[in-house]
Short mmCIF file of C-alpha atoms in Angstrom, two decimals:
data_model
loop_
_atom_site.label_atom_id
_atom_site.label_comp_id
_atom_site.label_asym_id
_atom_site.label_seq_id
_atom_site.Cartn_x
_atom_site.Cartn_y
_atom_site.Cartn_z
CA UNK A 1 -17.67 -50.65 -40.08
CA UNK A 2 -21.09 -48.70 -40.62
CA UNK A 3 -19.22 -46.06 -41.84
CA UNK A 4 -17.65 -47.92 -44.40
CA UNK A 5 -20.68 -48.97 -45.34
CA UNK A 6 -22.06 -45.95 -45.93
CA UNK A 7 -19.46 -45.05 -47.56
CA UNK A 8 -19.31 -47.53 -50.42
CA UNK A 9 -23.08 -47.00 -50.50
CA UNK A 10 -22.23 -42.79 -51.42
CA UNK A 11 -19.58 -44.16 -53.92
CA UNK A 12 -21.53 -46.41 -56.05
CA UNK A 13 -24.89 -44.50 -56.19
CA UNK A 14 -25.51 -42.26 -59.20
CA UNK A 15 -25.25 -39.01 -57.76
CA UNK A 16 -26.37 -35.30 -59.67
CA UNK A 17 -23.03 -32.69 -60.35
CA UNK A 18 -22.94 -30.07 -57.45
CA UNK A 19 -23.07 -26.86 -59.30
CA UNK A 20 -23.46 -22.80 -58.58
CA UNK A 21 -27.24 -22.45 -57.43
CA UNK A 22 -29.47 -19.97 -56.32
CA UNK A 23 -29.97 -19.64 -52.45
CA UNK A 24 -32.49 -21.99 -51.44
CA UNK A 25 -32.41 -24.86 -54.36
CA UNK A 26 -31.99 -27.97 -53.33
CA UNK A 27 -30.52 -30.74 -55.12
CA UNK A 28 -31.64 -34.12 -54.13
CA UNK A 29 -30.34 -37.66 -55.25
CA UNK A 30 -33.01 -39.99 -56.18
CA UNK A 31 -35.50 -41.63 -53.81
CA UNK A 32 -34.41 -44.89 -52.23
CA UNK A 33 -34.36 -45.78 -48.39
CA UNK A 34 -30.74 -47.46 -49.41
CA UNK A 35 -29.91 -44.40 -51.45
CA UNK A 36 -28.58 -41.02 -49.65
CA UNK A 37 -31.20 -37.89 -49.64
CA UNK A 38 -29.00 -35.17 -50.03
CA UNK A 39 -25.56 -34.48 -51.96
CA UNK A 40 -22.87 -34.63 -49.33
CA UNK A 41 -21.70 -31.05 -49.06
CA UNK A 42 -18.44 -30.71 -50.30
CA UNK A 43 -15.12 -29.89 -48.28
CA UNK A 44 -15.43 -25.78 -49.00
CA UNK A 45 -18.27 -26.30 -47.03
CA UNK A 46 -17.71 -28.76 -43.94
CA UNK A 47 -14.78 -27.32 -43.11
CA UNK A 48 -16.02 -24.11 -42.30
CA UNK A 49 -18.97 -25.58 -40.31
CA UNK A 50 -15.82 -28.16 -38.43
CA UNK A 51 -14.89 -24.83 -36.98
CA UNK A 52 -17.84 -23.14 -36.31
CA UNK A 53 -18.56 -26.53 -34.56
CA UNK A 54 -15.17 -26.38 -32.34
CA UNK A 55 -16.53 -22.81 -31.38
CA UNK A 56 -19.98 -24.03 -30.27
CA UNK A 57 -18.55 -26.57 -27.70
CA UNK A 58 -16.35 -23.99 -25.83
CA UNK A 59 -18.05 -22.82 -23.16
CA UNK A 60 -18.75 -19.67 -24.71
CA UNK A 61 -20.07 -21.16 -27.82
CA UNK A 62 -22.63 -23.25 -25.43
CA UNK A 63 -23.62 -20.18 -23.88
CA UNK A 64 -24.42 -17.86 -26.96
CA UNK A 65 -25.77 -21.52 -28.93
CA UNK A 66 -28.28 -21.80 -25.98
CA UNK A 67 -29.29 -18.70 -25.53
CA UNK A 68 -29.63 -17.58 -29.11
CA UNK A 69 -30.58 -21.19 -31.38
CA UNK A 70 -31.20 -24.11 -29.00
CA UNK A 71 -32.51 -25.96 -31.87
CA UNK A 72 -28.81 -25.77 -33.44
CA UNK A 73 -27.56 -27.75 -30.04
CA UNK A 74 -27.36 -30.94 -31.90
CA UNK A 75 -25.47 -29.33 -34.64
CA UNK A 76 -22.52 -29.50 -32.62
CA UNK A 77 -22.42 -33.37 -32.04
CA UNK A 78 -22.69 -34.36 -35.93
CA UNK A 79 -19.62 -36.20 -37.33
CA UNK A 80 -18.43 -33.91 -40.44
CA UNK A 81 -16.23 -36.67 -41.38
CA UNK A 82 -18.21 -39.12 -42.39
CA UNK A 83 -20.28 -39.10 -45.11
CA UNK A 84 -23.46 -38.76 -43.24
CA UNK A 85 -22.41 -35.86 -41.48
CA UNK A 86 -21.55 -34.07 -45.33
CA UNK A 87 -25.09 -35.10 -45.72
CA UNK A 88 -26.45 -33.45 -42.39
CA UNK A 89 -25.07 -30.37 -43.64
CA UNK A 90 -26.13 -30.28 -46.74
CA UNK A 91 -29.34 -28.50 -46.33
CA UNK A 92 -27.60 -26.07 -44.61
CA UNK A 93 -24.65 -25.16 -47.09
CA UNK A 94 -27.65 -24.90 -49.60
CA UNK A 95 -29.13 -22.09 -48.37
CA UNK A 96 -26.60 -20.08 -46.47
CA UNK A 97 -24.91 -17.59 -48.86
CA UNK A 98 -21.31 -18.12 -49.92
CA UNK A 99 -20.21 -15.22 -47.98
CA UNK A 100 -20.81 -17.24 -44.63
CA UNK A 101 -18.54 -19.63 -45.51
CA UNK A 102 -15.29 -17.17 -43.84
CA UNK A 103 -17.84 -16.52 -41.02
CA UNK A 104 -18.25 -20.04 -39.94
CA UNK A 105 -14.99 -20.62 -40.49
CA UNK A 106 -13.47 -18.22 -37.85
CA UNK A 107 -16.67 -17.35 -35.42
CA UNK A 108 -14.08 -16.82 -32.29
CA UNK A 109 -12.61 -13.77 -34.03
CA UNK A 110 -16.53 -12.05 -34.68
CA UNK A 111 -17.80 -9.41 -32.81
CA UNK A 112 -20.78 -10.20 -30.72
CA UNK A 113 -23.41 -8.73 -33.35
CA UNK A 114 -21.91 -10.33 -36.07
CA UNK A 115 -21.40 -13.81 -34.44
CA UNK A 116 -25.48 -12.88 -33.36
CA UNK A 117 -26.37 -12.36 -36.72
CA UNK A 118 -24.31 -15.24 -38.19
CA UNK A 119 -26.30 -17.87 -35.56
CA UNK A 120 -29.51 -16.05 -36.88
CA UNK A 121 -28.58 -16.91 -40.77
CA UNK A 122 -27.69 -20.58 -39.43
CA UNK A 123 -31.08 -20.78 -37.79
CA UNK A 124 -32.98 -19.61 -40.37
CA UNK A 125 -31.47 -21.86 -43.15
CA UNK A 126 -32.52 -24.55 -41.15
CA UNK A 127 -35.99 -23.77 -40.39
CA UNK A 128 -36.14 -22.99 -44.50
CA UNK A 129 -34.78 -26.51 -45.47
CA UNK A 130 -36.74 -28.17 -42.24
CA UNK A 131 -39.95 -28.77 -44.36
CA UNK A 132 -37.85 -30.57 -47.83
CA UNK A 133 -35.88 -32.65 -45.14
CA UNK A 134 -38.80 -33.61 -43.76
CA UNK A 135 -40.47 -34.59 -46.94
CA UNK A 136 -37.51 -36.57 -48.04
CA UNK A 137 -37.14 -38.56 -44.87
CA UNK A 138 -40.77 -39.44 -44.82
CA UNK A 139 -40.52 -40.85 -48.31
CA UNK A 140 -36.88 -42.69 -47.27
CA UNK A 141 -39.19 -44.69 -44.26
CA UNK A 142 -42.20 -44.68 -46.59
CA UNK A 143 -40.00 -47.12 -49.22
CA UNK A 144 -38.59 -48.55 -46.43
CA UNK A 145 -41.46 -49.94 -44.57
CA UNK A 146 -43.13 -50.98 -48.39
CA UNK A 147 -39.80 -53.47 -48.14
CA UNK A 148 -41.36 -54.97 -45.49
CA UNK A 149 -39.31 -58.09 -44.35
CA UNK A 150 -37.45 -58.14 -47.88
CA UNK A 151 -35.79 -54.35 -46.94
CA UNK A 152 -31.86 -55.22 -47.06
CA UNK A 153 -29.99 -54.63 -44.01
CA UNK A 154 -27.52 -52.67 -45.24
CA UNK A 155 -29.52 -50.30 -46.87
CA UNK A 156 -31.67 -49.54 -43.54
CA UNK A 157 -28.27 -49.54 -41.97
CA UNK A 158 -27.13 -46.32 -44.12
CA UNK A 159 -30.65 -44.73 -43.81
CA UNK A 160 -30.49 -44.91 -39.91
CA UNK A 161 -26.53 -43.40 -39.81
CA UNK A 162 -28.10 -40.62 -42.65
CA UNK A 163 -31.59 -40.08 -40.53
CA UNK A 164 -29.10 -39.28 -36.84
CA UNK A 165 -27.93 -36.63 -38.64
CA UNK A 166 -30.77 -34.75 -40.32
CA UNK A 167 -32.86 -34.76 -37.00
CA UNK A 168 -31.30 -31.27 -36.72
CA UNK A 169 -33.88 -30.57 -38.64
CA UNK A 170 -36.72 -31.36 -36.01
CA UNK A 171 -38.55 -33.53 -33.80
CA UNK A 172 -40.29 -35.79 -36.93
CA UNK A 173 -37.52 -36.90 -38.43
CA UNK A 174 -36.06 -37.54 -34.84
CA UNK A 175 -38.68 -39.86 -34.49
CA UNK A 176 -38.54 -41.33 -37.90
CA UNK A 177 -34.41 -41.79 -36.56
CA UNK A 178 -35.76 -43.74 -33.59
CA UNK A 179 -38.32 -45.89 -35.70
CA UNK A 180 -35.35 -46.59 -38.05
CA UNK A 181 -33.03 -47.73 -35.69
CA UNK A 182 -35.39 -49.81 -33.64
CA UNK A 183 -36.14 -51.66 -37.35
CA UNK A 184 -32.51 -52.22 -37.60
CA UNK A 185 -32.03 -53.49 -34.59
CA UNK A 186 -34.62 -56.27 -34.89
CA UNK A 187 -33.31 -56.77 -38.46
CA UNK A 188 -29.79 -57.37 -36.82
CA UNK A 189 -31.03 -59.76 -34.49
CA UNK A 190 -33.35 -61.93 -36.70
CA UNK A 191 -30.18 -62.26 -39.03
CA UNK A 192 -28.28 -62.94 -35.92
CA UNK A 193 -30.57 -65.61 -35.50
CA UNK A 194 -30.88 -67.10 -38.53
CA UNK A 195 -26.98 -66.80 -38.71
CA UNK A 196 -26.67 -68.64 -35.55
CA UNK A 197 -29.31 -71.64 -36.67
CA UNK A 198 -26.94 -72.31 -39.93
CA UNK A 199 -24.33 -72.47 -37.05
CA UNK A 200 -26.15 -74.94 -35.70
CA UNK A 201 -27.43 -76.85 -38.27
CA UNK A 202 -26.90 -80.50 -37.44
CA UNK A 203 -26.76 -79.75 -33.42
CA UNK A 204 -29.45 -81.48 -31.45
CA UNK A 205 -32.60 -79.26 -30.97
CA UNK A 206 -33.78 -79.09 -27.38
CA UNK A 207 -36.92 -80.77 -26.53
CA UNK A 208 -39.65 -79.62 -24.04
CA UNK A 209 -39.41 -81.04 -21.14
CA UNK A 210 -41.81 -83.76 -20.59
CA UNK A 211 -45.21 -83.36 -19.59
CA UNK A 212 -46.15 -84.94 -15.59
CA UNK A 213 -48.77 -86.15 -14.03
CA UNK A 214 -50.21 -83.14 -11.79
CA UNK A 215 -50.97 -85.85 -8.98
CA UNK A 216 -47.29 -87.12 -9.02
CA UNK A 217 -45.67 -84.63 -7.53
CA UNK A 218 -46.38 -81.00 -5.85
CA UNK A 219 -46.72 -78.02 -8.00
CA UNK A 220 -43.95 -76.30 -7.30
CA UNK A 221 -44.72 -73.06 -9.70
CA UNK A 222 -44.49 -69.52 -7.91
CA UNK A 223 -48.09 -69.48 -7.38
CA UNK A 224 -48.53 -72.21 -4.95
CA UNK A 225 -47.22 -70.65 -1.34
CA UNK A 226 -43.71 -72.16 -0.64
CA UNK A 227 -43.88 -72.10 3.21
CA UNK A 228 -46.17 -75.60 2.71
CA UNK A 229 -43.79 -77.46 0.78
CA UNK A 230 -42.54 -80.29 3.79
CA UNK A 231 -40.79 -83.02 1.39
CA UNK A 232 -37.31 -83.94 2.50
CA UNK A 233 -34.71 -83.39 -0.37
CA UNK A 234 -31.31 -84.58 -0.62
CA UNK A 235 -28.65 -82.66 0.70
CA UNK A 236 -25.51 -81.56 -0.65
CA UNK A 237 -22.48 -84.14 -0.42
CA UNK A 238 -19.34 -82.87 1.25
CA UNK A 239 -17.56 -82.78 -1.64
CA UNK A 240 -19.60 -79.99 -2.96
CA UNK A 241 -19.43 -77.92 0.06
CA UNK A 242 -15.28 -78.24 -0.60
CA UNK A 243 -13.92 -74.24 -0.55
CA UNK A 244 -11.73 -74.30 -3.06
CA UNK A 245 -15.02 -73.74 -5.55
CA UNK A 246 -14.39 -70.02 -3.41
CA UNK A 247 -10.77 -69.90 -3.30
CA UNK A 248 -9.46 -66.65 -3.63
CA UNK A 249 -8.10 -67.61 -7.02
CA UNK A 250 -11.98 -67.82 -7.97
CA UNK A 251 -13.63 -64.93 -6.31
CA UNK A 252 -11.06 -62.89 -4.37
CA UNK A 253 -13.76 -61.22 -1.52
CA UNK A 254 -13.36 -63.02 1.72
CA UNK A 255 -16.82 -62.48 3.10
CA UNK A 256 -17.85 -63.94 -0.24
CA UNK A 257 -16.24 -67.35 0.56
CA UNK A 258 -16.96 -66.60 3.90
CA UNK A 259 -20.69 -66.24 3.62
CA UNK A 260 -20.54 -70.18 1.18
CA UNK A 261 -19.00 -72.04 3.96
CA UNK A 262 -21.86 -70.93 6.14
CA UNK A 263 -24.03 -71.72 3.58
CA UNK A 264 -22.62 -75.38 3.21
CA UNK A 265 -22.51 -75.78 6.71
CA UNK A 266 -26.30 -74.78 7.31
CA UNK A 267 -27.61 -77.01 4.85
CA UNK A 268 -25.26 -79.97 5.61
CA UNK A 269 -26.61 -79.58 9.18
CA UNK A 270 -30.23 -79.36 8.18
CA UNK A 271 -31.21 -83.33 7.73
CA UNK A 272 -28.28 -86.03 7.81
CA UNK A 273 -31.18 -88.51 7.41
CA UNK A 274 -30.94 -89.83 4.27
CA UNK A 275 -33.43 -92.94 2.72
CA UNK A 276 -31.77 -95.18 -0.35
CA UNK A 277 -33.54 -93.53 -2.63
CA UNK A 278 -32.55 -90.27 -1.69
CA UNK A 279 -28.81 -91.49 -2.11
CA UNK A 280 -29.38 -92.71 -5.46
CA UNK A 281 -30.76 -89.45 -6.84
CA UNK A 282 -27.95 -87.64 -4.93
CA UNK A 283 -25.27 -89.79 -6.75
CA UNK A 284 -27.23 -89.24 -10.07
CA UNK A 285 -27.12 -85.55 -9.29
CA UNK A 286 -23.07 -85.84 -8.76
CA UNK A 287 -22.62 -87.66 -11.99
CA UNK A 288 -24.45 -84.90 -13.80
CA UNK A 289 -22.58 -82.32 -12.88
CA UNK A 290 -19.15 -84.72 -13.30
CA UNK A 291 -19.96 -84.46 -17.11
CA UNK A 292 -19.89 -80.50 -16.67
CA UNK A 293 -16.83 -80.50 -14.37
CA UNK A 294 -15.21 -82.78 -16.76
CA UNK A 295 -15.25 -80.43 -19.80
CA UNK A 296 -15.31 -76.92 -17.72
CA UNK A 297 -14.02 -76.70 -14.35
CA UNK A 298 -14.40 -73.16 -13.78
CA UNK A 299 -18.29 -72.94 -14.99
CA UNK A 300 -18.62 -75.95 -12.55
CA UNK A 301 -17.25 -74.13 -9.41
CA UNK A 302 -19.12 -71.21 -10.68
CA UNK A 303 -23.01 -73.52 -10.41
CA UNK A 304 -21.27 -74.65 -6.91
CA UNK A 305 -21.64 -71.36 -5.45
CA UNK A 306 -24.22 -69.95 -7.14
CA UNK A 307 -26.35 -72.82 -5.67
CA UNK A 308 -25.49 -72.51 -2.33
CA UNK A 309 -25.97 -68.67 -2.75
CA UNK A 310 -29.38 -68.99 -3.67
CA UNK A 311 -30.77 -71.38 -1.28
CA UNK A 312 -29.33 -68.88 1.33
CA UNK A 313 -31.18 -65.68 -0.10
CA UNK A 314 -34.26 -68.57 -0.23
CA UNK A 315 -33.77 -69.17 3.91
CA UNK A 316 -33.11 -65.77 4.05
CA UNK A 317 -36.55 -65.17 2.84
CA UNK A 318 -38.14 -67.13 5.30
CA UNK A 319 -38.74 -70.23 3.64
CA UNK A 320 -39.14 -73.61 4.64
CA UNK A 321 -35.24 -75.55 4.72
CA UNK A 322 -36.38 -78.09 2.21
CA UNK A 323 -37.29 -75.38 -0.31
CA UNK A 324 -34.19 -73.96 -0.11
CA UNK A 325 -32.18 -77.03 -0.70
CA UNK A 326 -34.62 -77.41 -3.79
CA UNK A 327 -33.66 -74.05 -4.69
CA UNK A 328 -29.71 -75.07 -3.84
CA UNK A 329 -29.67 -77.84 -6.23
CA UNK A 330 -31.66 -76.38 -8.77
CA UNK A 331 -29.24 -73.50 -9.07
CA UNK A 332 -26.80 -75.80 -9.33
CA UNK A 333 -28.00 -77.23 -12.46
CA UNK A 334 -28.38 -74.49 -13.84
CA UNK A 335 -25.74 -73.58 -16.50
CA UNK A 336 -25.40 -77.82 -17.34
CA UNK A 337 -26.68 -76.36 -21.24
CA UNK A 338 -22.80 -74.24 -21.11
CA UNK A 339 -20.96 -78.49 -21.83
CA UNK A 340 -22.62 -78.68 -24.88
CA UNK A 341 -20.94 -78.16 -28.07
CA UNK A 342 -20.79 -75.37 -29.91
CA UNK A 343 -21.79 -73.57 -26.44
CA UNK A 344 -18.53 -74.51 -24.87
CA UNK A 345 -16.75 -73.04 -27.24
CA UNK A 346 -18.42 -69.82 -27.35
CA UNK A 347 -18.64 -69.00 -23.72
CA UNK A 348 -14.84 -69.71 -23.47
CA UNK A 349 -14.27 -66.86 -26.09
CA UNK A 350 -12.21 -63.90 -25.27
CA UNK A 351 -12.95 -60.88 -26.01
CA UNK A 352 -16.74 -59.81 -27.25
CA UNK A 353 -19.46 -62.17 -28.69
CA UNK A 354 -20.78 -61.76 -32.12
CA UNK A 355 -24.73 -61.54 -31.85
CA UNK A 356 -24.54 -65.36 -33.77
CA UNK A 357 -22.22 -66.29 -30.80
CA UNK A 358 -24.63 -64.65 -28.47
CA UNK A 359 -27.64 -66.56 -29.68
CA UNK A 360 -25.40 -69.59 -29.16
CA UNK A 361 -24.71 -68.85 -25.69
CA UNK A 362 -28.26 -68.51 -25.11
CA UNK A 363 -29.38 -71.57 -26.16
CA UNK A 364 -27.34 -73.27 -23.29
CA UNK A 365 -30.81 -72.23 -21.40
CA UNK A 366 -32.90 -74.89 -23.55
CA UNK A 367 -30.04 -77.02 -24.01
CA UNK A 368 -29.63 -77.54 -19.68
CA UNK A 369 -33.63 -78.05 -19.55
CA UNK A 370 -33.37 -80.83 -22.53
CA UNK A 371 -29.88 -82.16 -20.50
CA UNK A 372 -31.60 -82.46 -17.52
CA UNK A 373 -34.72 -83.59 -18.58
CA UNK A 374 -33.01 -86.94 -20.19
CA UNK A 375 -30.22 -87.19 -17.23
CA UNK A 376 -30.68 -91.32 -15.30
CA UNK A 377 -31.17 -91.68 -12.32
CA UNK A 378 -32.93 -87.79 -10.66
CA UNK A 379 -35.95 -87.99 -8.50
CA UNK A 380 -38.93 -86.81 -9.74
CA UNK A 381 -38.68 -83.00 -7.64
CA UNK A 382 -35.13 -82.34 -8.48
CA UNK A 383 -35.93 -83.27 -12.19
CA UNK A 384 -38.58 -80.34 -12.71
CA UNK A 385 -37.04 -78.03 -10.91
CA UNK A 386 -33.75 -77.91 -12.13
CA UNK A 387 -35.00 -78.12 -15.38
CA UNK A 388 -37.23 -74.98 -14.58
CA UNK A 389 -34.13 -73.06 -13.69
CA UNK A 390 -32.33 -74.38 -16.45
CA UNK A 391 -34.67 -72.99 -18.54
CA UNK A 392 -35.94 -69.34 -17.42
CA UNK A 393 -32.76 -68.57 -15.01
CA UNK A 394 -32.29 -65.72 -17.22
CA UNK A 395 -35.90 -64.47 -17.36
CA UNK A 396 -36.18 -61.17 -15.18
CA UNK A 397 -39.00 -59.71 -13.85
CA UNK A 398 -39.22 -56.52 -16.28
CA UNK A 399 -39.58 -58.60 -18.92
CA UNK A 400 -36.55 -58.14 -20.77
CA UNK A 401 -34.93 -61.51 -20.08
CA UNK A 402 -34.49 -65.03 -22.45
CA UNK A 403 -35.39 -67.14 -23.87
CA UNK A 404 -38.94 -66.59 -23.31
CA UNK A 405 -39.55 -63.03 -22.12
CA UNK A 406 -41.68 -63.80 -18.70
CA UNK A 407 -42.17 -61.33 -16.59
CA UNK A 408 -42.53 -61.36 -12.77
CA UNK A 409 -44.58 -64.41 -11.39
CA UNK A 410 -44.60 -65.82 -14.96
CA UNK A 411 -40.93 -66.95 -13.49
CA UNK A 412 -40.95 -69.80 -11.37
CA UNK A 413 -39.91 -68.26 -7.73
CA UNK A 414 -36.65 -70.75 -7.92
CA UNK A 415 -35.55 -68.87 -11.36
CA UNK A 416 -36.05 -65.92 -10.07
CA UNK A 417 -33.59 -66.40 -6.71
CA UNK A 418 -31.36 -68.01 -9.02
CA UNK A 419 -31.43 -65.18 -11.31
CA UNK A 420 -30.29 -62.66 -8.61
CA UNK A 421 -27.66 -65.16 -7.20
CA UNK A 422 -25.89 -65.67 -10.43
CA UNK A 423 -26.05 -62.31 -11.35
CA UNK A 424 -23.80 -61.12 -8.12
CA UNK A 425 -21.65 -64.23 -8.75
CA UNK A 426 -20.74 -62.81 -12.23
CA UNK A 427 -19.73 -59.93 -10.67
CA UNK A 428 -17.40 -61.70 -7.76
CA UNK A 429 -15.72 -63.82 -9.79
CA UNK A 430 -12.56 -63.71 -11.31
CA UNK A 431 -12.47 -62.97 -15.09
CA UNK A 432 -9.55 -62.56 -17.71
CA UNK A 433 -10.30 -59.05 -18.33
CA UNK A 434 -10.74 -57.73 -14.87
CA UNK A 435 -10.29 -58.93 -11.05
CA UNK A 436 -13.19 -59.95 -9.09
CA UNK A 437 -15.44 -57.37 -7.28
CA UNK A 438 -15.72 -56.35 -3.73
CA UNK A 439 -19.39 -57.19 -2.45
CA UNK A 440 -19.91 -53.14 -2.08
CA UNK A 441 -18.50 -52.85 -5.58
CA UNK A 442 -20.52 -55.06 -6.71
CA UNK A 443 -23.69 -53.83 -4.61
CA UNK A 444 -23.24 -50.86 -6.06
CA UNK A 445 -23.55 -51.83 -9.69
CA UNK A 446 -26.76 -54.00 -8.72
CA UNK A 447 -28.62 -51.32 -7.40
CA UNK A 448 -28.88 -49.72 -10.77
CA UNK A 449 -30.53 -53.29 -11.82
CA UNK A 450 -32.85 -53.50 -9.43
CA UNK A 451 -35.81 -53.70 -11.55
CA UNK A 452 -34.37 -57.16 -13.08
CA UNK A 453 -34.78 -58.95 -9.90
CA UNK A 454 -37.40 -60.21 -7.57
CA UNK A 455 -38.25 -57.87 -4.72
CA UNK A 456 -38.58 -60.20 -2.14
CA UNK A 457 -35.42 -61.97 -3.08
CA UNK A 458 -33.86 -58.23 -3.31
CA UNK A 459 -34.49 -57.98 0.59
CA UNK A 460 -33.60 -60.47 1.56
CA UNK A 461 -29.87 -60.59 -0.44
CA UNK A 462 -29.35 -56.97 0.65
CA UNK A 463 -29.79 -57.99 4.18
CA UNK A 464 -27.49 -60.82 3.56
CA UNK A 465 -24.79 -58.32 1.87
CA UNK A 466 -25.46 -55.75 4.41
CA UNK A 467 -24.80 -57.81 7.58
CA UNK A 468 -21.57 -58.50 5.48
CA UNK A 469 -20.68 -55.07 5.14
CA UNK A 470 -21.35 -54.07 8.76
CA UNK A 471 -18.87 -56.91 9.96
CA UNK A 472 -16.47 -55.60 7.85
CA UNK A 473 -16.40 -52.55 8.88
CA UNK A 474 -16.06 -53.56 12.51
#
């Protein structure tokens, strides 16, 4: 698609006749971040530097490249069959004589001192059109950045794919590349964005959840220390500690499902005692989550385990068993936001989302905290922190998570265990495209995302997974 792009950008634009020249003239189309910087170089020119390109990535090409012009590496990688690869070259073709044209063509059948001095001609024609391409890409960003916030997508679309291309040329217009491309990027996603609010135009906008009284309840925020916290919470009905939510159908590991039922069966054990108005909010809680099960079954098994996983890394981390059932029914909540319309419908998609789709599917974050926030019937604990979770279960400690971007203890310590436990659930669970994951499997693709989770929580999951592995391989 970008390169069709670019390409109906080199057709229409008013381009200067390619003529016989003196080595070392350039001719340069006009100025214009949207416009190209250089005349594409024609065919009787990026053919013979195809194959002097399918020389430099044989091994012996690599060898005499490296040793000879390292600053030509790149060369090698550019796409000659695009238009922005006729452009890379461009500078080039100008200033190498015609007579190179057979020598890059057939560099395999060169002696070494000719295929030497051929690499020194290359070199040097580069380091003589370094200083123009420079110039020209400085003025391309220059007009670019004077756009400001009216600079059209498409045109800093077909500067970025022309800019990968000329940072043969050296390090500054590598950067200007880099500056480019991080411009588009947040150009794609604020039209993403606004795309995905016309989407949504109409839709219910989530509200804030709403403000308590401080002397109400506990302040159950990661700062306050969690091994204090002594209120009795309501404990998870049988029917929610029923295995087929970890049927091999759903997540095909064993110690997986294995690993639930001892999780069910640990906090079903914890407190049977249960006052009237703990019943009520534990019926209010089952009704909530009916409305989810109703419309999505599979999302609703998937909260089912991913709440009982996380209050077992939470007792796992050595805190106190009504914390962790917090933590369990919190993480149940959730992913309520995923019943909403058009959410449903994106998150049941197959294949990959759109970034409008994607900002959908991450509204479903402020659409569980508004959902719970309005649901009858929860008690007063259960209400803010399933609603925290709801909200900032996707936050991650780097920083790099939605909707809000907290980092670290910014993240309530509930989001944060829930965060970790959803993520390996992801990876467990059955999907269209692929089968669920072994826990080492899926250990193994965690450990490169450490630095998204919680270090304490870390621990203590990896010595939850590891005491699975070692009985496994007994």
């Amino acid at each position: 698609m970008k390169s069709l792009l670019l390409a109906s950008l080199l057709a229409v634009a008013p381009w200067p006749a390619r003529c016989p020249v003196a080595a070392g003239e350039v001719r340069i189309a006009a100025v214009g971040y949207g416009r190209p910087m250089f005349s594409p170089a024609p065919p009787a020119w990026t053919q013979p530097f195809a194959n002097f390109q399918q020389w430099m990535r044989t091994p012996e090409g690599m060898q005499a490249t490296a040793s000879l012009a390292p600053s030509l590496t790149y060369l090698r990688t550019i796409d000659l069959s695009q238009p922005a690869g006729a452009i890379a070259i461009a500078p080039l073709s100008e200033r190498l004589p015609q007579s190179a044209q057979a020598l890059l063509a057939a560099p395999q059948g060169l002696g070494a001192e000719e295929r030497a001095a051929l690499i020194a001609s290359v070199l040097q024609a580069r380091q003589d059109a370094a200083p123009e391409v420079e110039r020209r890409t400085a003025a391309a960003v220059a007009d670019l950045n004077a756009a400001g916030e009216y600079a059209d997508a498409a045109q800093t679309l077909a500067l970025q794919q022309q800019l990968k291309g000329l940072t043969l040329y050296g390090a500054p217009v590598g950067i200007r590349y880099k500056a480019v491309r991080r411009m588009a990027a947040e150009r794609a996603m604020a039209d993403a964005q606004a795309a995905g609010s016309r989407l949504l135009a109409g839709w219910r906008t989530p509200q804030p959840l709403p403000a308590q009284d401080p002397a109400a309840a506990p302040d159950w925020s990661a700062a306050q220390d969690p091994k204090k916290i002594r209120i009795p919470l309501a404990l998870p009905p049988p029917r929610f500690t029923d295995s087929k939510h970890w049927s091999e159908d759903l997540v095909p590991d064993r110690s997986y499902g294995e690993r639930l039922s001892a999780a069910a069966n640990l906090f079903s054990d914890a407190d049977k005692a249960q006052s009237p108005a703990e019943s009520s909010a534990l019926e209010a809680k089952g009704a909530l989550l009916q409305t989810l099960r109703d419309k999505d079954p599979k999302t609703y098994s998937h909260m089912m385990r991913v709440g009982l996983m996380a209050g077992l890394i939470a007792w796992k981390m050595g805190l106190p068993m009504p914390f962790a059932i917090k933590t369990a029914w919190g993480a149940r909540l959730h992913d309520m936001g995923k019943r909403e319309e058009p959410i449903l419908t994106v998150i049941n998609k197959e294949g990959k989302l759109t970034p409008e789709e994607r900002v959908i599917m991450e509204r479903h974050t402020q659409e569980g905290s508004r959902i719970v926030a309005q649901a009858p019937g929860l008690d007063l604990v259960s209400r803010r922190t399933a609603g925290k979770v709801a909200l900032t279960h996707h936050e991650t400690v780097d920083g790099k998570g939605y909707p809000q971007a907290l980092r670290a203890d910014e993240i309530p310590l509930e989001s944060r265990i829930t965060n970790l436990a959803d993520y390996y659930d992801a990876l467990m669970e059955n999907r269209p495209y692929r089968k669920g994951m072994t826990t080492a499997e899926a250990l193994a693709i965690m450990e490169g995302q450490r630095h998204k989770f919680d270090p304490a929580a870390w621990k203590a999951f990896r010595a939850l997974l590891d005491e699975d592995l070692a009985s496994a391989r007994k």
